[in-house]
Every structure is written in C-alpha cells, then in structure tokens.
C-alpha cells in the first residue's frame, strides 16, 4: 500500500502523462486530445492518482441516466501493485454514490485477470458477458456492476 498517493480531479496538467500511460497499456489508447475533451463534458468524472506529485494512474467515468459508466482505469507499470487502482475505484465509487447514481458499471476484457480481480475485490458483481465486444484482438467483455442499495461493502 502506497500512503503517498492522493486522488484529485483530472486537470490539463495531467493530460500528457495520462496519454503516455494509455499508450503503455492499450492497443487502442486514448489520445491526449480525447482526454482533454473530457474536461469539458458535464457528465464526465475523471480522476488522477498522484504519487509523490507524479501522475501514477487515472480512472474515468460518465454519470448518465442515474448510472456511472466506467470508461477506463490504468496505472503506470512502475506504480502497480501498490493499491493505486483500488484507491481510484474507491474514489469513483464514492463520487457516483455522492452524485446519487444507483450503480457503477463497467466492461472488461475476459482475459484481463488483473482488472477482474481488482473489481471483484472492490465489491463489484459479475452480471454477464457481451460476446466479441472488443477488437484488436476480438474478445468477449465481462460486465461488472456495483449497486448502491442500502449500503455497500466498501
Ligand atoms: C488493472 C490495473 C489497473 C491494476 O492496477 P494496480 O494499481 O496495480 O492495482 P492494485 O495494486 O490497486 O490492486 C488491487 C487488486 O487488484 C488485483 N490485481 C491487481 N493487479 C493484479 C495482477 N497483476 N494479477 C492479479 N491480480 C491483480 C488484486 O486483487 C489486487 O489486490 P492485492 O494487491 O491485495 O492482491 C493495472 O494492472 C493496469 O493499469 N493494467 C493495464 C490497464 C488495464 O487493463 N485496465 C483495466 C481496463 S478495464
């Protein structure tokens, strides 16, 4: 656990570093421009994890129709297994709950064991599969949801 980590709203100063993390993690990374556009989207809640002032990871979601949809979560390789993604998930979950959302939901590649373990450990429930949802490479998506009904286990 890294106690030196703080979670803050994503700001223009974080964009270049987050785009580098995206490129490190994904075959189809979000560009700096796409990330920057999210700063002006009213439904967007994008959070940055700072470790000793350095951008270590981020997590984005949209609050739409009473539900929080997670777009992405990524942590730079150098900062992994320090509890940073778990902290981002807790912060997004708290933001969704505070905004009055009824649930927070996401899709993850079937083969992404690290992310699936992260969500399961964070209290999300597997609710189904979207066949062939992803491309490059083609793969099923697993859907995970955390519903805010009368208190959660977070
Ligand atoms: C998935 C990812 C965000 C996890 O980030 P992280 O900061 O290393 O995760 P944490 O340290 O907060 O780990 C929390 C829990 O997730 C699970 N986990 C994280 N990495 C794991 C791994 N490599 N293997 C198995 N479980 C893992 C564990 O349950 C872990 O708890 P533990 O450390 O007590 O065992 C990171 O590996 C990443 O950025 N991957 C590439 C991008 C990606 O796949 N994003 C998800 C898209 S849906």
mmCIF file with all atom_site columns, N, CA, C and O in Angstrom, residues 1 8 29 33 35 46 51 71 75 80 90 98 120 125 128 135 146 150:
data_model
loop_
_atom_site.group_PDB
_atom_site.id
_atom_site.type_symbol
_atom_site.label_atom_id
_atom_site.label_alt_id
_atom_site.label_comp_id
_atom_site.label_asym_id
_atom_site.label_entity_id
_atom_site.label_seq_id
_atom_site.pdbx_PDB_ins_code
_atom_site.Cartn_x
_atom_site.Cartn_y
_atom_site.Cartn_z
_atom_site.occupancy
_atom_site.B_iso_or_equiv
_atom_site.pdbx_formal_charge
_atom_site.auth_seq_id
_atom_site.auth_comp_id
_atom_site.auth_asym_id
_atom_site.auth_atom_id
_atom_site.pdbx_PDB_model_num
ATOM 1  N N  . UNK A 1 1   ? 0.839   -1.203  0.000   1.00 0.00 ? 1   UNK A N  1
ATOM 2  C CA . UNK A 1 1   ? 0.000   0.000   0.000   1.00 0.00 ? 1   UNK A CA 1
ATOM 3  C C  . UNK A 1 1   ? 0.873   1.252   0.000   1.00 0.00 ? 1   UNK A C  1
ATOM 4  O O  . UNK A 1 1   ? 1.812   1.353   0.784   1.00 0.00 ? 1   UNK A O  1
ATOM 5  N N  . UNK A 1 8   ? -7.133  13.143  -7.193  1.00 0.00 ? 8   UNK A N  1
ATOM 6  C CA . UNK A 1 8   ? -7.627  14.506  -7.456  1.00 0.00 ? 8   UNK A CA 1
ATOM 7  C C  . UNK A 1 8   ? -8.371  14.507  -8.790  1.00 0.00 ? 8   UNK A C  1
ATOM 8  O O  . UNK A 1 8   ? -8.187  13.599  -9.608  1.00 0.00 ? 8   UNK A O  1
ATOM 9  N N  . UNK A 1 29  ? -5.099  3.193   -27.559 1.00 0.00 ? 29  UNK A N  1
ATOM 10 C CA . UNK A 1 29  ? -5.088  4.156   -26.445 1.00 0.00 ? 29  UNK A CA 1
ATOM 11 C C  . UNK A 1 29  ? -5.875  5.426   -26.748 1.00 0.00 ? 29  UNK A C  1
ATOM 12 O O  . UNK A 1 29  ? -5.993  5.821   -27.897 1.00 0.00 ? 29  UNK A O  1
ATOM 13 N N  . UNK A 1 33  ? -5.724  14.454  -26.933 1.00 0.00 ? 33  UNK A N  1
ATOM 14 C CA . UNK A 1 33  ? -6.860  15.300  -27.329 1.00 0.00 ? 33  UNK A CA 1
ATOM 15 C C  . UNK A 1 33  ? -8.189  14.745  -26.795 1.00 0.00 ? 33  UNK A C  1
ATOM 16 O O  . UNK A 1 33  ? -9.030  15.492  -26.292 1.00 0.00 ? 33  UNK A O  1
ATOM 17 N N  . UNK A 1 35  ? -8.618  12.852  -24.203 1.00 0.00 ? 35  UNK A N  1
ATOM 18 C CA . UNK A 1 35  ? -8.643  13.055  -22.745 1.00 0.00 ? 35  UNK A CA 1
ATOM 19 C C  . UNK A 1 35  ? -8.983  14.509  -22.419 1.00 0.00 ? 35  UNK A C  1
ATOM 20 O O  . UNK A 1 35  ? -9.791  14.785  -21.528 1.00 0.00 ? 35  UNK A O  1
ATOM 21 N N  . UNK A 1 46  ? -13.428 12.359  -14.248 1.00 0.00 ? 46  UNK A N  1
ATOM 22 C CA . UNK A 1 46  ? -12.106 11.764  -14.483 1.00 0.00 ? 46  UNK A CA 1
ATOM 23 C C  . UNK A 1 46  ? -11.206 12.114  -13.306 1.00 0.00 ? 46  UNK A C  1
ATOM 24 O O  . UNK A 1 46  ? -11.095 13.289  -12.924 1.00 0.00 ? 46  UNK A O  1
ATOM 25 N N  . UNK A 1 51  ? 1.269   10.183  -7.129  1.00 0.00 ? 51  UNK A N  1
ATOM 26 C CA . UNK A 1 51  ? 2.141   9.559   -6.137  1.00 0.00 ? 51  UNK A CA 1
ATOM 27 C C  . UNK A 1 51  ? 3.385   10.431  -5.998  1.00 0.00 ? 51  UNK A C  1
ATOM 28 O O  . UNK A 1 51  ? 4.152   10.560  -6.963  1.00 0.00 ? 51  UNK A O  1
ATOM 29 N N  . UNK A 1 71  ? -15.225 4.349   -18.024 1.00 0.00 ? 71  UNK A N  1
ATOM 30 C CA . UNK A 1 71  ? -14.617 4.261   -19.368 1.00 0.00 ? 71  UNK A CA 1
ATOM 31 C C  . UNK A 1 71  ? -13.269 3.575   -19.285 1.00 0.00 ? 71  UNK A C  1
ATOM 32 O O  . UNK A 1 71  ? -12.914 2.832   -20.188 1.00 0.00 ? 71  UNK A O  1
ATOM 33 N N  . UNK A 1 75  ? -3.006  2.187   -14.553 1.00 0.00 ? 75  UNK A N  1
ATOM 34 C CA . UNK A 1 75  ? -1.927  2.597   -13.648 1.00 0.00 ? 75  UNK A CA 1
ATOM 35 C C  . UNK A 1 75  ? -0.610  2.334   -14.368 1.00 0.00 ? 75  UNK A C  1
ATOM 36 O O  . UNK A 1 75  ? -0.428  1.264   -14.985 1.00 0.00 ? 75  UNK A O  1
ATOM 37 N N  . UNK A 1 80  ? 2.435   -0.134  -10.220 1.00 0.00 ? 80  UNK A N  1
ATOM 38 C CA . UNK A 1 80  ? 1.422   -1.181  -9.998  1.00 0.00 ? 80  UNK A CA 1
ATOM 39 C C  . UNK A 1 80  ? 1.647   -1.970  -8.717  1.00 0.00 ? 80  UNK A C  1
ATOM 40 O O  . UNK A 1 80  ? 2.745   -1.981  -8.170  1.00 0.00 ? 80  UNK A O  1
ATOM 41 N N  . UNK A 1 90  ? -12.266 3.145   -5.386  1.00 0.00 ? 90  UNK A N  1
ATOM 42 C CA . UNK A 1 90  ? -12.993 3.637   -4.198  1.00 0.00 ? 90  UNK A CA 1
ATOM 43 C C  . UNK A 1 90  ? -13.436 5.086   -4.392  1.00 0.00 ? 90  UNK A C  1
ATOM 44 O O  . UNK A 1 90  ? -14.552 5.455   -4.059  1.00 0.00 ? 90  UNK A O  1
ATOM 45 N N  . UNK A 1 98  ? -22.190 9.727   -4.135  1.00 0.00 ? 98  UNK A N  1
ATOM 46 C CA . UNK A 1 98  ? -22.490 11.097  -3.696  1.00 0.00 ? 98  UNK A CA 1
ATOM 47 C C  . UNK A 1 98  ? -23.328 11.842  -4.729  1.00 0.00 ? 98  UNK A C  1
ATOM 48 O O  . UNK A 1 98  ? -24.134 12.702  -4.386  1.00 0.00 ? 98  UNK A O  1
ATOM 49 N N  . UNK A 1 120 ? -13.540 -7.425  -8.569  1.00 0.00 ? 120 UNK A N  1
ATOM 50 C CA . UNK A 1 120 ? -14.163 -8.384  -7.644  1.00 0.00 ? 120 UNK A CA 1
ATOM 51 C C  . UNK A 1 120 ? -13.768 -8.048  -6.208  1.00 0.00 ? 120 UNK A C  1
ATOM 52 O O  . UNK A 1 120 ? -14.597 -8.062  -5.303  1.00 0.00 ? 120 UNK A O  1
ATOM 53 N N  . UNK A 1 125 ? -20.010 -7.044  -8.793  1.00 0.00 ? 125 UNK A N  1
ATOM 54 C CA . UNK A 1 125 ? -20.548 -8.381  -9.113  1.00 0.00 ? 125 UNK A CA 1
ATOM 55 C C  . UNK A 1 125 ? -20.519 -8.587  -10.619 1.00 0.00 ? 125 UNK A C  1
ATOM 56 O O  . UNK A 1 125 ? -20.884 -7.671  -11.375 1.00 0.00 ? 125 UNK A O  1
ATOM 57 N N  . UNK A 1 128 ? -22.703 -10.456 -16.454 1.00 0.00 ? 128 UNK A N  1
ATOM 58 C CA . UNK A 1 128 ? -22.928 -11.058 -17.769 1.00 0.00 ? 128 UNK A CA 1
ATOM 59 C C  . UNK A 1 128 ? -21.776 -10.812 -18.711 1.00 0.00 ? 128 UNK A C  1
ATOM 60 O O  . UNK A 1 128 ? -20.767 -10.215 -18.352 1.00 0.00 ? 128 UNK A O  1
ATOM 61 N N  . UNK A 1 135 ? -12.290 -5.345  -30.044 1.00 0.00 ? 135 UNK A N  1
ATOM 62 C CA . UNK A 1 135 ? -11.496 -5.696  -31.226 1.00 0.00 ? 135 UNK A CA 1
ATOM 63 C C  . UNK A 1 135 ? -10.021 -5.520  -30.886 1.00 0.00 ? 135 UNK A C  1
ATOM 64 O O  . UNK A 1 135 ? -9.675  -4.932  -29.866 1.00 0.00 ? 135 UNK A O  1
ATOM 65 N N  . UNK A 1 146 ? -21.638 -2.568  -9.486  1.00 0.00 ? 146 UNK A N  1
ATOM 66 C CA . UNK A 1 146 ? -21.797 -2.396  -8.033  1.00 0.00 ? 146 UNK A CA 1
ATOM 67 C C  . UNK A 1 146 ? -23.032 -1.524  -7.836  1.00 0.00 ? 146 UNK A C  1
ATOM 68 O O  . UNK A 1 146 ? -23.096 -0.405  -8.363  1.00 0.00 ? 146 UNK A O  1
ATOM 69 N N  . UNK A 1 150 ? -28.948 0.466   -0.096  1.00 0.00 ? 150 UNK A N  1
ATOM 70 C CA . UNK A 1 150 ? -28.933 0.270   1.352   1.00 0.00 ? 150 UNK A CA 1
ATOM 71 C C  . UNK A 1 150 ? -27.560 -0.085  1.891   1.00 0.00 ? 150 UNK A C  1
ATOM 72 O O  . UNK A 1 150 ? -27.450 -0.888  2.807   1.00 0.00 ? 150 UNK A O  1
#
